[in-house]
Amino acid sequence: MAGFIGWKIAGGGPMVGVLLQQVGGVEEFVEEGWLAPVGVTGCGGGGGGGGAGEGKEKGKQAPVTVSLPKLAGERVQVTAVWTGAERENFGKVLGEFEKRTGAKVDFVPSGDDMAGFIGSKIAGGGPPDVALLQQVGVLNEFAEKGWLAPLGADAKGQLEKNYSKGWRELGAHGGTGYGVYFKASNKSLVWYNTKVFENAGVSEPKTWPEFLKAARTVSESGVEPVSVGGADGWTLTDWFENVYLSQAGPEKYDRLAKHELTWTDPSVKQALTTLGELFGHKELLAGGNAGALQTDFPTSVTQTFSGGDAPKAAMVSSADFAAANIAQTKAKVGADAKVFPFPAVGAKPPVVTGGDVAVALKDGKHQKAAQALLTFLASTDAARIWAGAGGFLSPNKALDPAAYADDVTRKIAKALIAAGDGFRFDMSDQAPASFGGKPGQGEWKDLQDFLKDPRDVAGTQERLERDAAKAFGH
């Protein structure tokens, strides 16, 4: 064997792998420098290999920072609202978990009504093992109902190492940790079509009056300025929250989020009136008010960056994850598609964040696998995978910014981490789901009605207060 291998190496055609019969043969080959260490050239199997995402150099394996148990034969069911590009990218994360543990993961989309979906599954005796919730209010509701399993020691260890106090507290209820914020979002951004801005001769606005002026100038250039995905009510809550936080300030924002301040408060009237300066002018909205109400979120983004010299809109207020939708067009983030902070309505520009929190359902059938997945999602290994794919932002402070696919996202991610615990979480996501997180009712429906008739500020306030009081039990 030794003579044969030596002859093959001398001839420049060594074997990729070989089975040796003698330990001495291994020692001899090591001394000759003919062997590669295990794991250097391989892809890495379950439990030990790399493949957690690419490093800065193409083909270089990123370090493995978390150990996971062997789970061969286990099957874990995961649910989230993600579809399209987001579902595909999350699938890459789950694929790596499968590779390392030997477990099989079944992904089940929940639809927008996560609370209703989980409730029906629990009632039917077959809840998923892990759910990624979009609302803090839903996590609190589920914890109060006894539906959630507390985080295991390994998941808590990853959280302590990789997350700031603010994010850890958002995943807790009553002092007990239940959730891992895997995916975060900066919701205080406006994406714009650079060619349209250049043709209209406008620059990035920094204040609300400058924003409205830029919109009017773009409109005069022949392009409808602002794309609004009003068919998805949550996009309208983002518009309101940015205006309200900047105008009314963080103290009132916190009080309104807890319904310690009523929606009939003058500060709400002021914010709706300000938002009406945009929504009340149909020429500033792509498709007008009626068109905006029929446009879903993905379309609101893609129509801004499709159509070459004649896109349907110039800009769209959206979180960082819009990059995934932009990637479905021919536009390039950082060149054709750029971003600026949501304009300051008051003294300071707003910083509103959102996020998806992974929790284990107590009645899930695969608790060990569920806890292992939460541990993985709290690690830099999992975050690195989606960061490289794009359309993703992580609250994991240990993640190397170089993991992000482009400079625009890298800049947004650095700003999120630099904010520490000073951010304000999405207000509607903090509310009970019946008010802040269900299609066709509560805040989503009330703001859709406002988009339909922006003149009805008083009526909108009354409906918001009625629905909030009911949901909060006041």
Coordinates of C-alpha atoms in Angstrom, one line a residue:
M1 CA 0.0 0.0 0.0
A2 CA 2.7 2.5 1.0
G3 CA 4.6 1.9 -2.3
F4 CA 1.4 2.3 -4.3
I5 CA 0.4 5.6 -2.6
G6 CA 4.0 6.9 -2.9
W7 CA 4.0 6.1 -6.7
K8 CA 0.6 7.9 -7.1
I9 CA 1.8 11.0 -5.3
A10 CA 5.0 11.1 -7.3
G11 CA 2.9 10.9 -10.4
G12 CA 0.8 13.9 -9.3
G13 CA -2.4 11.8 -9.0
P14 CA -2.9 10.8 -5.3
M15 CA -6.1 9.2 -4.1
V16 CA -8.7 11.4 -2.4
G17 CA -9.1 8.9 0.5
V18 CA -7.6 5.6 1.4
L19 CA -8.2 2.8 4.0
L20 CA -5.0 1.8 5.7
Q21 CA -4.6 -1.6 7.4
Q22 CA -1.7 -0.7 9.7
V23 CA -1.3 2.0 12.3
G24 CA 2.3 2.2 11.2
G25 CA 1.2 3.1 7.8
V26 CA -0.7 6.1 9.2
E27 CA 2.5 7.2 11.2
E28 CA 4.6 6.9 8.1
F29 CA 2.2 8.9 5.9
V30 CA 2.0 11.6 8.6
E31 CA 5.9 11.9 8.7
E32 CA 5.9 12.1 4.9
G33 CA 3.4 15.0 5.1
W34 CA 1.0 13.1 2.9
L35 CA -2.1 13.3 5.1
A36 CA -4.6 16.2 5.7
P37 CA -6.1 16.7 9.2
V38 CA -9.6 15.5 9.5
G39 CA -12.1 18.3 8.9
V40 CA -9.8 20.5 6.8
T41 CA -10.8 19.3 3.4
G42 CA -14.2 17.7 4.3
C43 CA -17.5 19.4 4.6
G44 CA -18.2 18.5 8.2
G45 CA -20.8 16.1 9.3
G46 CA -23.4 16.2 12.0
G47 CA -22.3 17.6 15.3
G48 CA -18.8 18.7 14.4
G49 CA -18.3 20.1 10.9
G50 CA -18.3 23.7 9.5
G51 CA -20.6 24.8 6.9
A52 CA -22.2 27.4 9.2
G53 CA -21.8 30.0 6.6
E54 CA -18.9 31.3 4.5
G55 CA -16.1 33.4 6.0
K56 CA -14.6 36.5 4.4
E57 CA -12.7 34.4 1.9
K58 CA -14.6 32.3 -0.5
G59 CA -14.5 28.6 0.5
K60 CA -13.1 29.3 3.9
Q61 CA -15.1 27.6 6.7
A62 CA -16.4 29.7 9.5
P63 CA -15.6 28.5 13.1
V64 CA -18.2 26.5 14.9
T65 CA -19.1 28.3 18.1
V66 CA -21.7 26.0 19.6
S67 CA -21.9 22.3 20.2
L68 CA -25.2 20.5 19.6
P69 CA -26.5 17.1 20.7
K70 CA -26.8 14.1 18.4
L71 CA -30.5 13.8 17.5
A72 CA -30.7 11.1 14.8
G73 CA -34.2 9.9 14.5
E74 CA -35.7 13.0 16.0
R75 CA -38.2 15.1 14.0
V76 CA -38.9 18.7 15.0
Q77 CA -41.7 20.8 13.5
V78 CA -41.1 24.6 13.2
T79 CA -43.6 27.3 12.2
A80 CA -43.1 30.9 11.2
V81 CA -44.8 33.5 9.0
W82 CA -42.0 33.5 6.4
T83 CA -42.7 32.8 2.8
G84 CA -40.8 33.3 -0.4
A85 CA -37.2 34.4 -0.1
E86 CA -37.4 34.6 3.7
R87 CA -38.6 31.0 4.0
E88 CA -35.9 29.9 1.6
N89 CA -33.2 31.5 3.6
F90 CA -34.5 30.2 6.9
G91 CA -34.4 26.8 5.3
K92 CA -30.7 27.1 4.9
V93 CA -30.4 27.7 8.7
L94 CA -32.6 24.7 9.4
G95 CA -30.6 22.6 6.9
E96 CA -27.4 23.3 8.8
F97 CA -29.1 22.3 12.1
E98 CA -30.2 19.0 10.4
K99 CA -26.6 18.4 9.2
R100 CA -25.1 18.9 12.6
T101 CA -27.6 17.0 14.7
G102 CA -29.0 14.4 12.4
A103 CA -32.6 15.5 13.2
K104 CA -35.2 16.2 10.6
V105 CA -37.0 19.6 10.5
D106 CA -40.4 20.1 9.1
F107 CA -41.3 23.7 8.3
V108 CA -45.0 24.7 8.5
P109 CA -46.0 28.2 7.5
S110 CA -48.4 29.8 10.0
G111 CA -49.9 32.6 7.9
D112 CA -50.2 36.1 9.4
D113 CA -52.4 35.0 12.3
M114 CA -49.8 33.2 14.4
A115 CA -51.8 33.3 17.6
G116 CA -54.8 31.8 15.9
F117 CA -52.7 29.2 14.2
I118 CA -51.0 28.0 17.4
G119 CA -54.2 28.1 19.4
S120 CA -55.9 25.8 16.9
K121 CA -53.0 23.4 16.9
I122 CA -52.9 23.2 20.7
A123 CA -56.7 22.7 20.8
G124 CA -56.2 19.9 18.3
G125 CA -53.5 18.2 20.3
G126 CA -50.7 18.7 17.8
P127 CA -48.8 21.9 18.4
P128 CA -45.5 22.5 16.6
D129 CA -42.3 22.1 18.6
V130 CA -40.9 25.6 17.9
A131 CA -42.6 28.8 16.8
L132 CA -41.1 32.1 15.7
L133 CA -43.4 34.8 17.0
Q134 CA -43.5 38.3 15.6
Q135 CA -45.2 40.0 18.6
V136 CA -44.0 40.4 22.1
G137 CA -47.6 40.5 23.1
V138 CA -48.2 37.0 21.7
L139 CA -45.2 35.7 23.7
N140 CA -46.7 37.2 26.8
E141 CA -50.1 35.7 26.1
F142 CA -48.7 32.3 25.4
A143 CA -46.6 32.4 28.6
E144 CA -49.6 33.4 30.7
K145 CA -51.6 30.5 29.2
G146 CA -48.8 28.1 30.1
W147 CA -48.1 27.2 26.5
L148 CA -44.4 27.8 26.5
A149 CA -41.4 25.8 27.8
P150 CA -38.7 27.9 29.6
L151 CA -35.3 28.1 27.8
G152 CA -32.9 25.3 28.7
A153 CA -29.4 26.0 30.2
D154 CA -27.6 25.8 26.8
A155 CA -29.9 28.3 25.1
K156 CA -29.7 30.7 28.1
G157 CA -25.9 30.4 27.9
Q158 CA -25.8 31.4 24.3
L159 CA -28.2 34.4 25.1
E160 CA -26.0 35.6 28.0
K161 CA -22.9 35.5 25.7
N162 CA -24.4 36.9 22.5
Y163 CA -27.3 39.3 23.4
S164 CA -27.7 42.6 25.2
K165 CA -30.0 42.8 28.3
G166 CA -32.8 44.5 26.3
W167 CA -33.2 41.7 23.8
R168 CA -33.0 39.0 26.6
E169 CA -35.7 40.8 28.5
L170 CA -38.0 41.0 25.4
G171 CA -37.8 37.2 25.3
A172 CA -38.8 36.8 28.9
H173 CA -42.1 36.9 30.9
G174 CA -42.4 37.3 34.6
G175 CA -38.7 36.9 35.0
T176 CA -38.5 33.6 33.1
G177 CA -36.7 33.4 29.8
Y178 CA -38.8 31.8 27.0
G179 CA -37.5 33.2 23.7
V180 CA -34.6 33.8 21.5
Y181 CA -34.7 36.8 19.1
F182 CA -33.2 35.2 16.0
K183 CA -34.2 37.8 13.4
A184 CA -34.4 41.6 14.2
S185 CA -35.4 44.5 12.0
N186 CA -34.7 48.2 11.8
K187 CA -38.1 49.6 10.9
S188 CA -37.0 53.2 10.7
L189 CA -35.7 53.1 7.1
V190 CA -36.8 54.4 3.7
W191 CA -35.5 52.6 0.6
Y192 CA -35.3 54.5 -2.7
N193 CA -34.7 54.1 -6.4
T194 CA -31.5 56.0 -7.0
K195 CA -32.2 56.6 -10.7
V196 CA -35.6 58.2 -10.0
F197 CA -34.0 60.4 -7.3
E198 CA -31.2 61.5 -9.7
N199 CA -33.7 62.2 -12.6
A200 CA -35.9 64.3 -10.2
G201 CA -32.8 66.1 -8.8
V202 CA -33.7 65.3 -5.2
S203 CA -31.4 64.1 -2.4
E204 CA -32.0 62.1 0.8
P205 CA -34.4 64.0 3.1
K206 CA -33.6 64.3 6.8
T207 CA -36.8 65.8 8.1
W208 CA -40.5 65.3 7.5
P209 CA -41.0 68.6 5.6
E210 CA -38.0 67.7 3.4
F211 CA -39.5 64.2 2.8
L212 CA -42.8 65.7 1.6
K213 CA -41.0 68.2 -0.6
A214 CA -39.0 65.4 -2.1
A215 CA -42.1 63.4 -2.7
R216 CA -43.8 66.3 -4.5
T217 CA -40.7 66.9 -6.7
V218 CA -40.6 63.2 -7.7
S219 CA -44.3 63.4 -8.5
E220 CA -43.7 66.3 -10.8
S221 CA -41.0 64.4 -12.5
G222 CA -43.6 61.8 -13.6
V223 CA -43.1 59.0 -11.1
E224 CA -45.5 58.3 -8.3
P225 CA -43.3 58.9 -5.2
V226 CA -44.3 56.6 -2.2
S227 CA -45.2 52.9 -2.3
V228 CA -47.4 51.8 0.6
G229 CA -48.2 48.1 1.2
G230 CA -51.6 48.9 2.7
A231 CA -53.1 45.5 2.0
D232 CA -50.9 44.3 4.9
G233 CA -52.0 46.3 7.9
W234 CA -48.7 45.9 9.8
T235 CA -47.0 48.2 7.3
L236 CA -49.4 51.0 8.3
T237 CA -48.6 50.5 12.0
D238 CA -44.9 51.0 11.1
W239 CA -45.7 54.3 9.5
F240 CA -47.7 55.5 12.5
E241 CA -45.0 54.3 15.0
N242 CA -42.2 56.1 13.3
V243 CA -44.1 59.4 13.2
Y244 CA -45.4 59.0 16.7
L245 CA -42.0 58.1 18.3
S246 CA -40.2 61.0 16.7
Q247 CA -43.0 63.5 17.3
A248 CA -44.4 62.5 20.8
G249 CA -41.1 61.1 22.2
P250 CA -40.2 57.8 23.9
E251 CA -42.0 58.3 27.2
K252 CA -45.4 58.7 25.5
Y253 CA -44.6 55.9 23.1
D254 CA -44.0 53.5 26.0
R255 CA -47.2 54.6 27.7
L256 CA -49.3 54.3 24.5
A257 CA -47.8 50.8 23.9
K258 CA -49.0 49.7 27.3
H259 CA -52.4 51.5 26.9
E260 CA -51.5 53.7 29.8
L261 CA -52.3 56.5 27.4
T262 CA -55.5 56.4 25.4
W263 CA -55.6 56.5 21.7
T264 CA -57.9 59.6 22.0
D265 CA -54.9 61.5 23.4
P266 CA -53.9 64.8 21.5
S267 CA -50.5 63.2 20.7
V268 CA -52.2 60.6 18.6
K269 CA -54.3 63.2 16.9
Q270 CA -51.1 65.1 16.0
A271 CA -49.4 62.0 14.7
L272 CA -52.4 61.0 12.5
T273 CA -52.7 64.5 11.2
T274 CA -49.0 64.5 10.3
L275 CA -49.4 61.1 8.6
G276 CA -52.4 62.5 6.7
E277 CA -50.0 65.1 5.1
L278 CA -48.8 62.1 3.0
F279 CA -51.8 59.8 3.0
G280 CA -54.2 62.7 2.3
H281 CA -52.6 63.4 -1.1
K282 CA -53.3 60.5 -3.5
E283 CA -50.8 61.9 -6.0
L284 CA -48.0 61.1 -3.6
L285 CA -49.0 57.4 -3.3
A286 CA -48.3 54.7 -5.9
G287 CA -51.8 53.9 -7.2
G288 CA -53.4 56.4 -5.0
N289 CA -55.1 55.5 -1.8
A290 CA -57.1 52.7 -3.4
G291 CA -54.0 51.3 -5.0
A292 CA -52.1 51.4 -1.8
L293 CA -54.9 49.4 0.0
Q294 CA -54.6 46.7 -2.7
T295 CA -50.8 46.4 -2.6
D296 CA -49.2 43.8 -0.4
F297 CA -45.8 44.3 1.3
P298 CA -43.7 42.3 -1.2
T299 CA -45.2 44.2 -4.2
S300 CA -44.8 47.5 -2.4
V301 CA -41.0 46.9 -2.5
T302 CA -40.6 45.2 -5.9
Q303 CA -42.6 47.7 -7.8
T304 CA -40.3 50.4 -6.5
F305 CA -37.3 48.7 -8.1
S306 CA -38.8 47.2 -11.3
G307 CA -39.7 48.7 -14.6
G308 CA -36.4 50.3 -15.5
D309 CA -36.8 54.0 -16.2
A310 CA -40.5 53.8 -15.4
P311 CA -41.0 52.2 -12.0
K312 CA -44.4 52.4 -10.3
A313 CA -42.8 54.2 -7.3
A314 CA -39.7 56.0 -6.1
M315 CA -39.4 55.0 -2.5
V316 CA -40.9 52.7 0.1
S317 CA -40.7 52.9 3.9
S318 CA -39.7 49.4 5.0
A319 CA -37.4 47.6 7.3
D320 CA -34.0 46.1 6.4
F321 CA -35.6 42.8 5.3
A322 CA -36.8 44.6 2.2
A323 CA -33.4 43.7 0.8
A324 CA -34.6 40.2 0.2
N325 CA -37.5 41.5 -1.9
I326 CA -35.2 43.8 -3.8
A327 CA -33.0 40.8 -4.6
Q328 CA -35.9 39.4 -6.6
T329 CA -35.6 42.4 -9.0
K330 CA -32.7 43.4 -11.2
A331 CA -31.8 46.3 -8.8
K332 CA -28.6 46.0 -6.8
V333 CA -28.6 47.1 -3.2
G334 CA -26.1 49.9 -2.6
A335 CA -26.2 51.0 -6.2
D336 CA -29.8 51.0 -7.7
A337 CA -31.4 50.7 -4.3
K338 CA -30.2 52.8 -1.4
V339 CA -31.7 53.6 2.0
F340 CA -32.0 56.6 4.4
P341 CA -33.2 56.8 8.0
F342 CA -36.9 57.6 8.5
P343 CA -37.0 61.4 8.5
A344 CA -37.2 63.3 11.8
V345 CA -40.7 64.5 12.5
G346 CA -39.8 65.9 15.9
A347 CA -36.4 66.7 17.4
K348 CA -34.9 63.3 16.6
P349 CA -35.3 60.7 14.0
P350 CA -37.1 57.6 15.3
V351 CA -35.5 54.2 15.9
V352 CA -38.2 51.5 15.9
T353 CA -37.2 47.8 15.9
G354 CA -39.1 44.6 15.4
G355 CA -38.1 40.9 15.5
D356 CA -39.0 37.3 15.4
V357 CA -38.6 35.4 18.7
A358 CA -38.2 31.6 18.7
V359 CA -40.0 29.7 21.5
A360 CA -40.5 26.1 22.4
L361 CA -44.1 24.9 22.8
K362 CA -44.5 23.0 26.1
D363 CA -46.7 20.4 24.6
G364 CA -44.4 19.8 21.6
K365 CA -43.4 16.1 21.2
H366 CA -39.7 16.7 20.8
Q367 CA -38.5 18.9 23.7
K368 CA -34.8 17.9 23.4
A369 CA -34.7 18.8 19.7
A370 CA -36.7 22.0 20.3
Q371 CA -34.2 23.2 23.0
A372 CA -31.3 22.3 20.7
L373 CA -32.8 24.4 17.9
L374 CA -33.2 27.4 20.2
T375 CA -29.6 27.0 21.3
F376 CA -28.5 27.0 17.7
L377 CA -30.7 30.0 16.8
A378 CA -29.1 31.9 19.7
S379 CA -25.6 31.2 18.3
T380 CA -23.5 33.2 15.8
D381 CA -23.3 30.1 13.7
A382 CA -27.0 30.3 12.8
A383 CA -27.1 34.0 12.4
R384 CA -24.1 33.9 10.0
I385 CA -25.9 31.7 7.5
W386 CA -28.9 34.0 6.9
A387 CA -26.7 37.2 7.2
G388 CA -24.7 35.9 4.2
A389 CA -27.9 35.2 2.2
G390 CA -29.2 38.8 2.7
G391 CA -32.5 40.3 3.9
F392 CA -31.6 39.6 7.5
L393 CA -30.5 41.5 10.6
S394 CA -29.4 39.9 13.8
P395 CA -29.5 41.3 17.4
N396 CA -26.6 38.9 18.1
K397 CA -23.8 41.3 19.2
A398 CA -21.1 38.6 18.7
L399 CA -21.8 38.2 15.0
D400 CA -19.0 39.6 12.8
P401 CA -20.4 42.4 10.6
A402 CA -18.4 41.0 7.8
A403 CA -20.9 38.1 7.6
Y404 CA -23.5 40.4 6.0
A405 CA -23.8 40.3 2.2
D406 CA -23.5 44.0 1.5
D407 CA -22.3 47.3 2.9
V408 CA -25.8 48.7 3.2
T409 CA -27.0 45.9 5.5
R410 CA -23.6 45.9 7.3
K411 CA -24.1 49.6 8.2
I412 CA -27.7 49.0 9.4
A413 CA -26.6 46.1 11.5
K414 CA -23.8 48.0 13.1
A415 CA -26.3 50.8 14.0
L416 CA -28.6 48.3 15.6
I417 CA -25.9 46.8 17.8
A418 CA -24.6 50.3 18.6
A419 CA -28.0 51.3 19.9
G420 CA -27.6 48.8 22.7
D421 CA -30.8 48.8 24.9
G422 CA -31.8 52.3 23.6
F423 CA -34.2 51.1 20.9
R424 CA -38.0 51.1 21.0
F425 CA -39.7 47.9 20.0
D426 CA -42.6 47.9 17.5
M427 CA -45.6 49.2 19.4
S428 CA -48.2 47.0 17.7
D429 CA -46.1 43.9 18.4
Q430 CA -46.2 44.7 22.1
A431 CA -50.0 44.7 22.2
P432 CA -52.3 41.8 22.6
A433 CA -52.6 40.0 19.2
S434 CA -56.3 40.9 18.9
F435 CA -55.3 44.6 18.7
G436 CA -51.9 44.7 17.2
G437 CA -51.4 41.5 15.3
K438 CA -54.4 40.2 13.4
P439 CA -55.5 40.9 9.8
G440 CA -58.9 42.5 9.4
Q441 CA -59.2 43.7 13.0
G442 CA -57.8 46.0 15.7
E443 CA -55.1 48.5 14.8
W444 CA -54.4 46.9 11.4
K445 CA -58.0 47.4 10.2
D446 CA -58.4 50.8 11.8
L447 CA -55.3 52.2 10.1
Q448 CA -56.4 50.7 6.8
D449 CA -59.6 52.6 7.2
F450 CA -57.6 55.7 7.9
L451 CA -55.6 55.2 4.7
K452 CA -58.9 55.0 2.9
D453 CA -60.1 58.3 4.5
P454 CA -57.2 60.2 6.0
R455 CA -59.5 63.1 6.9
D456 CA -61.3 61.1 9.5
V457 CA -58.7 61.6 12.3
A458 CA -61.2 61.8 15.2
G459 CA -63.1 58.7 14.0
T460 CA -59.9 56.7 13.6
Q461 CA -58.9 57.7 17.2
E462 CA -62.2 56.5 18.6
R463 CA -62.0 53.2 16.8
L464 CA -58.4 52.6 17.9
E465 CA -59.3 53.4 21.5
R466 CA -62.4 51.1 21.5
D467 CA -60.4 48.2 20.0
A468 CA -57.4 48.8 22.3
A469 CA -59.6 49.0 25.5
K470 CA -61.2 45.7 24.5
A471 CA -57.9 43.9 23.8
F472 CA -56.2 45.2 27.0
G473 CA -59.2 44.4 29.1
H474 CA -59.8 48.0 30.2

